[in-house]
Coordinates of C-alpha atoms in Angstrom, one line a residue:
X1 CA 0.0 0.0 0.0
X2 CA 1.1 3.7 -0.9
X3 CA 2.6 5.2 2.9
X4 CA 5.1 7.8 3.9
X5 CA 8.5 6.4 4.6
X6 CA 10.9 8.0 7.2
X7 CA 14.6 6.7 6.6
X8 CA 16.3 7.5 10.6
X9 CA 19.7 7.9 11.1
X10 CA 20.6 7.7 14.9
X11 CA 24.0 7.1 16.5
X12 CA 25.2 4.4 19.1
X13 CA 27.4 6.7 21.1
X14 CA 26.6 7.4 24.5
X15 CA 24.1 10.5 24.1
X16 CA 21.7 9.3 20.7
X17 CA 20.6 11.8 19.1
X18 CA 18.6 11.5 15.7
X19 CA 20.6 12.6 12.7
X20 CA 17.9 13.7 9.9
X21 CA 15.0 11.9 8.3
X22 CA 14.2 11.1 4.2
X23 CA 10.2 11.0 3.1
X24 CA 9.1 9.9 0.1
X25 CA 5.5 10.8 0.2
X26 CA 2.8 8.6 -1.0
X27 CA 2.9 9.2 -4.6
X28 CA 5.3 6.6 -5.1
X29 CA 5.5 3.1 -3.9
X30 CA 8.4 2.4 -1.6
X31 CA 8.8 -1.4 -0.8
X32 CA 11.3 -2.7 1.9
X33 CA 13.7 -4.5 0.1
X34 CA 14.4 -1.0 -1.6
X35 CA 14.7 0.4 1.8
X36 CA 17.1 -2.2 2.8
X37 CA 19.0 -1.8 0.0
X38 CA 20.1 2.3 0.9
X39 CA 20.0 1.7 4.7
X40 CA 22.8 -1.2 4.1
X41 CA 24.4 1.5 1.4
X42 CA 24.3 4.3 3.6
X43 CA 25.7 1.8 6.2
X44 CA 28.6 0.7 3.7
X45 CA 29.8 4.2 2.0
X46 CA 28.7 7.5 4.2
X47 CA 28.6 7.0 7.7
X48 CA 31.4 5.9 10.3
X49 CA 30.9 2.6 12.5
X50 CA 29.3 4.2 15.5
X51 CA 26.0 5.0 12.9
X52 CA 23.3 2.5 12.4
X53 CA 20.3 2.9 9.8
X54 CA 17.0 1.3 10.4
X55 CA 13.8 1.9 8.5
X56 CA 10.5 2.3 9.9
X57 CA 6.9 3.4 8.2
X58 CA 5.3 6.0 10.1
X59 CA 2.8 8.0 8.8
X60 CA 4.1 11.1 10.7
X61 CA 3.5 15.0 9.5
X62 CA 7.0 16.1 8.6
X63 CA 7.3 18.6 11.8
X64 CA 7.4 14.6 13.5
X65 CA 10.9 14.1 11.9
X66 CA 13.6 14.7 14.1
X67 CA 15.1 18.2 13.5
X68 CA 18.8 18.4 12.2
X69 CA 21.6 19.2 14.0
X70 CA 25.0 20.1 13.3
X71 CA 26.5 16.4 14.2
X72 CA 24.1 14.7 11.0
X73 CA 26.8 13.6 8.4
X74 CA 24.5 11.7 5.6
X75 CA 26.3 13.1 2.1
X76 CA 29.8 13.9 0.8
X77 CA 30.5 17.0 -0.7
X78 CA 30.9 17.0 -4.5
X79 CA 33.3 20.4 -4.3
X80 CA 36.1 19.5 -6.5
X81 CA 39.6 18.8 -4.2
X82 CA 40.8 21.4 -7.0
X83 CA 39.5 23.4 -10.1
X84 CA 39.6 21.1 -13.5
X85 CA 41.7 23.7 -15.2
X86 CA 44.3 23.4 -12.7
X87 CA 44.7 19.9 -13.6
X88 CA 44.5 20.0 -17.2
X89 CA 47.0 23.0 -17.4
X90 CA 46.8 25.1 -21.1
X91 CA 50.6 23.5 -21.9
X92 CA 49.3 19.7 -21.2
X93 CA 46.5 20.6 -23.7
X94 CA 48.9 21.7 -25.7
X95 CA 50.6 18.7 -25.8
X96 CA 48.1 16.0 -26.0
X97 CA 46.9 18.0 -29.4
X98 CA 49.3 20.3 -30.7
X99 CA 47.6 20.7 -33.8
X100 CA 43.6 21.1 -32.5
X101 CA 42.2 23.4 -34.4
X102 CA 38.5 25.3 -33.9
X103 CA 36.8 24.5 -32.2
X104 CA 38.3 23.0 -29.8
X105 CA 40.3 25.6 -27.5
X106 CA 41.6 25.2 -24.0
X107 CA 39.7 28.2 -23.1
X108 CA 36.5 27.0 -24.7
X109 CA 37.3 23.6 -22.5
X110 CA 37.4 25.7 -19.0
X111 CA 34.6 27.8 -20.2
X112 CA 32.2 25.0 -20.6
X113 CA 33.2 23.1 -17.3
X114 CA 32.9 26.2 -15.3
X115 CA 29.5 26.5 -17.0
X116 CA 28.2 23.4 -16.9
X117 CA 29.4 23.0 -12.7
X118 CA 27.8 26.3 -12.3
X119 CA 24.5 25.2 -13.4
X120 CA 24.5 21.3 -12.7
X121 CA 25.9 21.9 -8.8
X122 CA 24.7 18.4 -8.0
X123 CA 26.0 16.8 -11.3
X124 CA 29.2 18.2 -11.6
X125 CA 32.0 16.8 -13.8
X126 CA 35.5 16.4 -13.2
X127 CA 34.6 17.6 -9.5
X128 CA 35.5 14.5 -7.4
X129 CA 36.8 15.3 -3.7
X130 CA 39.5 13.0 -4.4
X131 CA 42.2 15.0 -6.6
X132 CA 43.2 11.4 -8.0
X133 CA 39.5 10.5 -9.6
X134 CA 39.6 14.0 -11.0
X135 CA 42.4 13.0 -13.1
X136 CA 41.4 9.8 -14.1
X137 CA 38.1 10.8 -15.0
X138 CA 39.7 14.0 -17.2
X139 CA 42.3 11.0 -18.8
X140 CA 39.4 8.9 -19.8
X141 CA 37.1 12.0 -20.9
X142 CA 40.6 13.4 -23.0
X143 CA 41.4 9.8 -24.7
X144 CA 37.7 9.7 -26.3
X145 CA 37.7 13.1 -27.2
X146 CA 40.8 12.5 -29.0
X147 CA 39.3 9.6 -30.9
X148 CA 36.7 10.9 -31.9
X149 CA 37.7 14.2 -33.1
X150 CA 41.3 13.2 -34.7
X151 CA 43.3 14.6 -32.2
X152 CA 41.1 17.8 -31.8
X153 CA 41.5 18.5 -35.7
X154 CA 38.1 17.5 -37.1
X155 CA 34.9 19.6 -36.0
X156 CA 32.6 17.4 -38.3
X157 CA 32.2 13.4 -39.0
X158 CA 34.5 13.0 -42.1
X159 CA 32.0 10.5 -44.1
X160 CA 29.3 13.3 -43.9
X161 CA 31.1 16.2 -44.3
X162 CA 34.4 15.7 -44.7
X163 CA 34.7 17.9 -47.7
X164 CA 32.5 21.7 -47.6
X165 CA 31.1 24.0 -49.8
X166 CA 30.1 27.4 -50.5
X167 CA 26.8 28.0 -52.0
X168 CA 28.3 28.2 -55.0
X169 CA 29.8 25.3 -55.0
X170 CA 33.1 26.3 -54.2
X171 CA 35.4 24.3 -52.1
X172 CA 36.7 24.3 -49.1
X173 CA 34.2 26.3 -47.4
X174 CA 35.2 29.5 -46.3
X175 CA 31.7 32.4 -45.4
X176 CA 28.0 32.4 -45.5
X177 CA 25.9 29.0 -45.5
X178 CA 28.2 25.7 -44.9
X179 CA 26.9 22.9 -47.0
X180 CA 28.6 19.1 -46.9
X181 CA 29.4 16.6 -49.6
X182 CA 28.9 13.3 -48.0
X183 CA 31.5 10.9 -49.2
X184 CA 30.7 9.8 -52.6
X185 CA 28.9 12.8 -53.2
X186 CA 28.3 13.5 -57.0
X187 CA 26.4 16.6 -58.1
X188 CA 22.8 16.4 -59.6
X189 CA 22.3 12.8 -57.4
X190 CA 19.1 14.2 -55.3
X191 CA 17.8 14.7 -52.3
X192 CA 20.4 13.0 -49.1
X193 CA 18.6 10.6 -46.6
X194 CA 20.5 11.8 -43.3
X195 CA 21.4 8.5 -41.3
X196 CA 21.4 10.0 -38.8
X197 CA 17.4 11.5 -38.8
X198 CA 15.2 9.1 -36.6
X199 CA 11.8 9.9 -38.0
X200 CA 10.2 8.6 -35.1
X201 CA 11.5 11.4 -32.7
X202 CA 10.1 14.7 -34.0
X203 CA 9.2 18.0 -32.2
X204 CA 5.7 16.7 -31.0
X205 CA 7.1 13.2 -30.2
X206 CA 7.7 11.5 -26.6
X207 CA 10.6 11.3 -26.8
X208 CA 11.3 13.8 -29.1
X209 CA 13.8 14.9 -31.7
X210 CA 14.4 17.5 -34.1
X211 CA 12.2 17.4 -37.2
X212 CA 14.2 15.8 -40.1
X213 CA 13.6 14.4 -43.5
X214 CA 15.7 13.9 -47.0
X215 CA 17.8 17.5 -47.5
X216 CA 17.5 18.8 -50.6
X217 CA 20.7 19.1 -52.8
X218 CA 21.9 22.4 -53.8
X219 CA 23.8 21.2 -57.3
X220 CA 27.0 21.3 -57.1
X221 CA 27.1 22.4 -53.5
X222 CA 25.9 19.5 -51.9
X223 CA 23.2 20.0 -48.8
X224 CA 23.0 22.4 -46.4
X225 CA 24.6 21.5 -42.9
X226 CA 21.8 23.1 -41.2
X227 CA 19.5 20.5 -42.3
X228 CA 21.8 17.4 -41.0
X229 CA 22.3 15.3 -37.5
X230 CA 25.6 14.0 -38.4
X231 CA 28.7 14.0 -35.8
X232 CA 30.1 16.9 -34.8
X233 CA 32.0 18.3 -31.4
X234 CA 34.7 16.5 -29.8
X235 CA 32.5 13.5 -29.2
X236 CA 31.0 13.7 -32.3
X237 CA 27.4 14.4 -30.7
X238 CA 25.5 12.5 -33.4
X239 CA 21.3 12.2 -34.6
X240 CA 18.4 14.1 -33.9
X241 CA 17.5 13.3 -30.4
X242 CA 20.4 13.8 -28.9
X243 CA 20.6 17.4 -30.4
X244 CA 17.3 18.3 -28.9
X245 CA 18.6 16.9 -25.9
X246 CA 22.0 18.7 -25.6
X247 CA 20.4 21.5 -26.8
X248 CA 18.0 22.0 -24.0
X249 CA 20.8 21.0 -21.5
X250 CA 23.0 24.4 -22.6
X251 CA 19.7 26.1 -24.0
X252 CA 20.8 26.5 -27.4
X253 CA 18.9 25.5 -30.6
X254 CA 20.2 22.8 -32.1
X255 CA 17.8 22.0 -33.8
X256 CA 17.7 24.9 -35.9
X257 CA 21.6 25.4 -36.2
X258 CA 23.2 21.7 -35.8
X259 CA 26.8 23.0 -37.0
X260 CA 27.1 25.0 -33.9
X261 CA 28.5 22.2 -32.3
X262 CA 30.9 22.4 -35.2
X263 CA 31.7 26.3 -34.7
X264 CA 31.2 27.2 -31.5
X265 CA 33.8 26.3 -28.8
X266 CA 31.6 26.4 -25.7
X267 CA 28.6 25.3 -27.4
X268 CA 31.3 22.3 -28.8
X269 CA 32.5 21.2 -25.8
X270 CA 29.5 21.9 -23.6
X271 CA 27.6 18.9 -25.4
X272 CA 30.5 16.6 -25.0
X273 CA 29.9 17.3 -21.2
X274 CA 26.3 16.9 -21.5
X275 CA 26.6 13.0 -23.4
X276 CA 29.1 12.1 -20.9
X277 CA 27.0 13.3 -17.4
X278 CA 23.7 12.7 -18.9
X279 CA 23.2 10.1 -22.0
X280 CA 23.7 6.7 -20.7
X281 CA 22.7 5.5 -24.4
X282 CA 21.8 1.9 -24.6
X283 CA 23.5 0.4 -21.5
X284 CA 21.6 2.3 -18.6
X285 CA 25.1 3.8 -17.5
X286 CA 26.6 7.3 -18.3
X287 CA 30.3 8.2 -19.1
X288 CA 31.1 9.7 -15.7
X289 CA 28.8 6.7 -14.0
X290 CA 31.3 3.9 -15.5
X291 CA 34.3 6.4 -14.8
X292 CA 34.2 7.6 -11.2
X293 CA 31.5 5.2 -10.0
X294 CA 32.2 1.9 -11.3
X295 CA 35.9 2.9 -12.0
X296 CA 35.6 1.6 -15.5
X297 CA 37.0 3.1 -18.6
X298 CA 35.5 0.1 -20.7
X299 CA 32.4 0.7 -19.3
X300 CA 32.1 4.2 -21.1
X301 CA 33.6 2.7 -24.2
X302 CA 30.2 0.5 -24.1
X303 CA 27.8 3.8 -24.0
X304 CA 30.0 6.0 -26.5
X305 CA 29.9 2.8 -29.1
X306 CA 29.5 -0.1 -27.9
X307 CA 27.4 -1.4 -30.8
X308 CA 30.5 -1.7 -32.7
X309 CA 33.3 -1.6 -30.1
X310 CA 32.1 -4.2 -27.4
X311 CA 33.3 -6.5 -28.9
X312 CA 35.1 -4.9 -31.7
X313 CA 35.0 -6.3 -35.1
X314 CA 37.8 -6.6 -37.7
X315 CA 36.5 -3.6 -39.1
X316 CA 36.4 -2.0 -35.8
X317 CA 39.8 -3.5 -34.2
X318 CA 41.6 -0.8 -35.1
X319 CA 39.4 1.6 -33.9
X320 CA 39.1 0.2 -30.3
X321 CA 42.9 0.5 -30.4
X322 CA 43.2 3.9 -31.3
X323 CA 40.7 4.9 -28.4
X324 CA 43.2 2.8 -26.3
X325 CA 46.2 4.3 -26.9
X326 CA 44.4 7.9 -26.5
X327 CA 43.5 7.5 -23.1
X328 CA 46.5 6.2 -22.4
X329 CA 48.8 9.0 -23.9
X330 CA 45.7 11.5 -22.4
X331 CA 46.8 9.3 -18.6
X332 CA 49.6 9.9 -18.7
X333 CA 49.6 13.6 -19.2
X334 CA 47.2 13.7 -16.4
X335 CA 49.7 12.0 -14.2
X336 CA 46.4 9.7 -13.4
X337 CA 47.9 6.4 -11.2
X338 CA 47.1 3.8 -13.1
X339 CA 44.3 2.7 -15.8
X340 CA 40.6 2.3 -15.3
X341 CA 39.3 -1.2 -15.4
X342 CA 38.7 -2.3 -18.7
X343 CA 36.3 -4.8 -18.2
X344 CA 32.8 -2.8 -18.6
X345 CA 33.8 -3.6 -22.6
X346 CA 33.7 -7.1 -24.3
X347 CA 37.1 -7.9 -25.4
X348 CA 38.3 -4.5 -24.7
X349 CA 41.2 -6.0 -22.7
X350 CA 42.3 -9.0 -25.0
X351 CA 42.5 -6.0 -27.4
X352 CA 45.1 -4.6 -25.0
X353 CA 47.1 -7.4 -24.6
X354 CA 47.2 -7.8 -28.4
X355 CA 48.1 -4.0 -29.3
X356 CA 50.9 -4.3 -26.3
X357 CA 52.7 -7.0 -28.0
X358 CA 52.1 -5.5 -31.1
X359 CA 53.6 -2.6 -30.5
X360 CA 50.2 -0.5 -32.0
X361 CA 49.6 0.7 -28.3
X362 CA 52.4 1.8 -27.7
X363 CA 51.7 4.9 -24.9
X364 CA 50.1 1.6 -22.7
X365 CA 53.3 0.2 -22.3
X366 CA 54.3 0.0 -18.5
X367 CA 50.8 1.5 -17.4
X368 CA 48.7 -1.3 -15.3
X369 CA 44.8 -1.4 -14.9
X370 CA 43.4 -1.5 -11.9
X371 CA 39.5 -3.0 -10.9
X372 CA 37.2 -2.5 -8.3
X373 CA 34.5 0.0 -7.9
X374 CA 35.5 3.8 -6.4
X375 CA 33.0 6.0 -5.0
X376 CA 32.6 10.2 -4.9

């Protein structure tokens, strides 16, 4: 039946005093293996020995619940032990991708951090109390980025766009509407089915998406890059419903203007952040879940791609590693301890035992994995 449940905190020492008190009022159904469950995990990760958690069902008003006091200690801070910037200096930056062109700047990078903490206090990234997940979570964050955009060189997925046009059909592109050749692209072949358009998730839709359908061609040009849900950004934020999504996360249009992802360095980075706090894709697990909860670098491999990465094919060995040897080039100019697990992706870590004695891994060599679950 539908009750209020009070979750008590009291302590064993010699004067008890009542520590705080959760409801979750009857609008929800609360059963007491899920109560179990957090009083054993408040038991395990937040509150010293001399703390015991019991559950009980009261129906009381909540002026019943014991008031707080200054001795209740029932969450950790989520202030970072220091600012992300501070970690990732300009000159490491520099080094991991000497040749990263727009839009990918360092000061783009700190912009959107500081932007996204400011507005996301409880879901802050790269914002562990512990110094050393801060690293490891930047490392693993840097080494996909750096996959996925070339080494911060390409702003826009090179099979849809990997060659530009003026309107006039002028090439590269360089002022006024941007429109891509996809590869292959011949003029006078039609309209272009986006692959990336999932005409099921529209504007009116639950969930939605931006509205898509076949661009038109402009001869000779190719299609406008307004009209097209292709990768773009350092983690190549790809098809309609995740631009709608991103987009309403840093409250810019994306629908209307995709390529902003592609031209604007906060806008850019800021929906890398968003993916890896908030889209947990197909597995039920974001990027900074698998990361700094399940310490698990694998495990974000499996929600950036793990379609075609977990396992990897032969068409995709190569790929895997290449994301590999990123992260660990991106750990080591972190000065993060050791690897993440790998094990949160299928094969991930045969892969890395081949590329080591391969020699096509070569910035792993001499950096061990570590397993186990760490907590923020």
């Amino acid at each position: 039946p539908r009750r209020s449940w009070s979750l008590v905190l009291t302590s064993t020492m010699d004067d008890p005093i009542a520590l705080g008190c959760w409801r979750v009022n009857g609008a929800v159904d609360i059963h007491l293996p899920f109560i179990a469950h957090y009083s054993a995990l408040l038991q395990r990760r937040w509150l010293p020995a001399s703390y015991n958690v019991r559950a009980t069902t009261v129906n009381a008003k909540l002026n019943a619940c014991p008031r707080r006091t200054s001795r209740r200690r029932t969450t950790r801070s989520l202030q970072a032990a220091a600012p992300p910037c501070t970690l990732l200096t300009r000159s490491a930056f520099d080094a991991l991708a000497p040749t990263a062109g727009d839009p990918y700047s360092y000061d783009g990078f700190c912009e959107a951090v500081t932007n996204w903490n400011d507005a996301n206090p409880t879901l802050r990234i790269f914002s562990s109390d512990s110094e050393a997940i801060q690293r490891r979570e930047l490392a693993a964050f840097l080494g996909h980025v750096l996959h996925e955009s070339g080494d911060l060189v390409h702003p826009r997925e090179l099979s849809q766009c990997g060659t530009t046009a003026n309107s006039d059909g002028t090439s590269p592109w360089t002022s006024g509407p941007l429109y891509c050749q996809p590869s292959g692209y011949a003029s006078g072949q039609g309209p272009y089915a986006d692959p990336y358009c999932s005409a099921g998730h529209t504007s009116s839709s639950d969930p939605d998406g931006c509205d898509c359908s076949a661009a038109p061609e402009a001869a000779g040009a190719g299609y406008a890059a307004t009209g097209l849900f292709f990768g773009r950004g350092p983690l190549q934020l790809s098809w309609n419903y995740n631009y709608v999504d991103a987009g309403d996360a840093l409250g810019v249009d994306l629908c209307a203007n995709p390529d902003l992802v592609a031209a604007d360095g906060e806008v850019a980075w800021g929906t890398a952040i968003w993916f890896w706090m908030q889209n947990a894709g197909s597995t039920g697990t974001t990027c900074h879940e698998a990361v700094v909860t399940n310490s698990d670098f694998g495990g974000s491999v499996n929600t950036i791609n793990g379609g075609l990465e977990c396992p990897a094919g032969a068409s995709h060995a190569a790929s895997l590693v290449s994301r590999l040897d990123k992260y660990c080039r991106a750990n080591d100019a972190l000065g993060a301890d050791s690897l993440l697990g790998l094990g949160g992706c299928a094969g991930l870590e045969q892969r890395r035992v081949e590329c080591l004695g391969a020699n096509t891994c070569p910035n792993c060599v001499g950096i061990s994995t570590t397993a186990g679950a760490t907590s923020f």
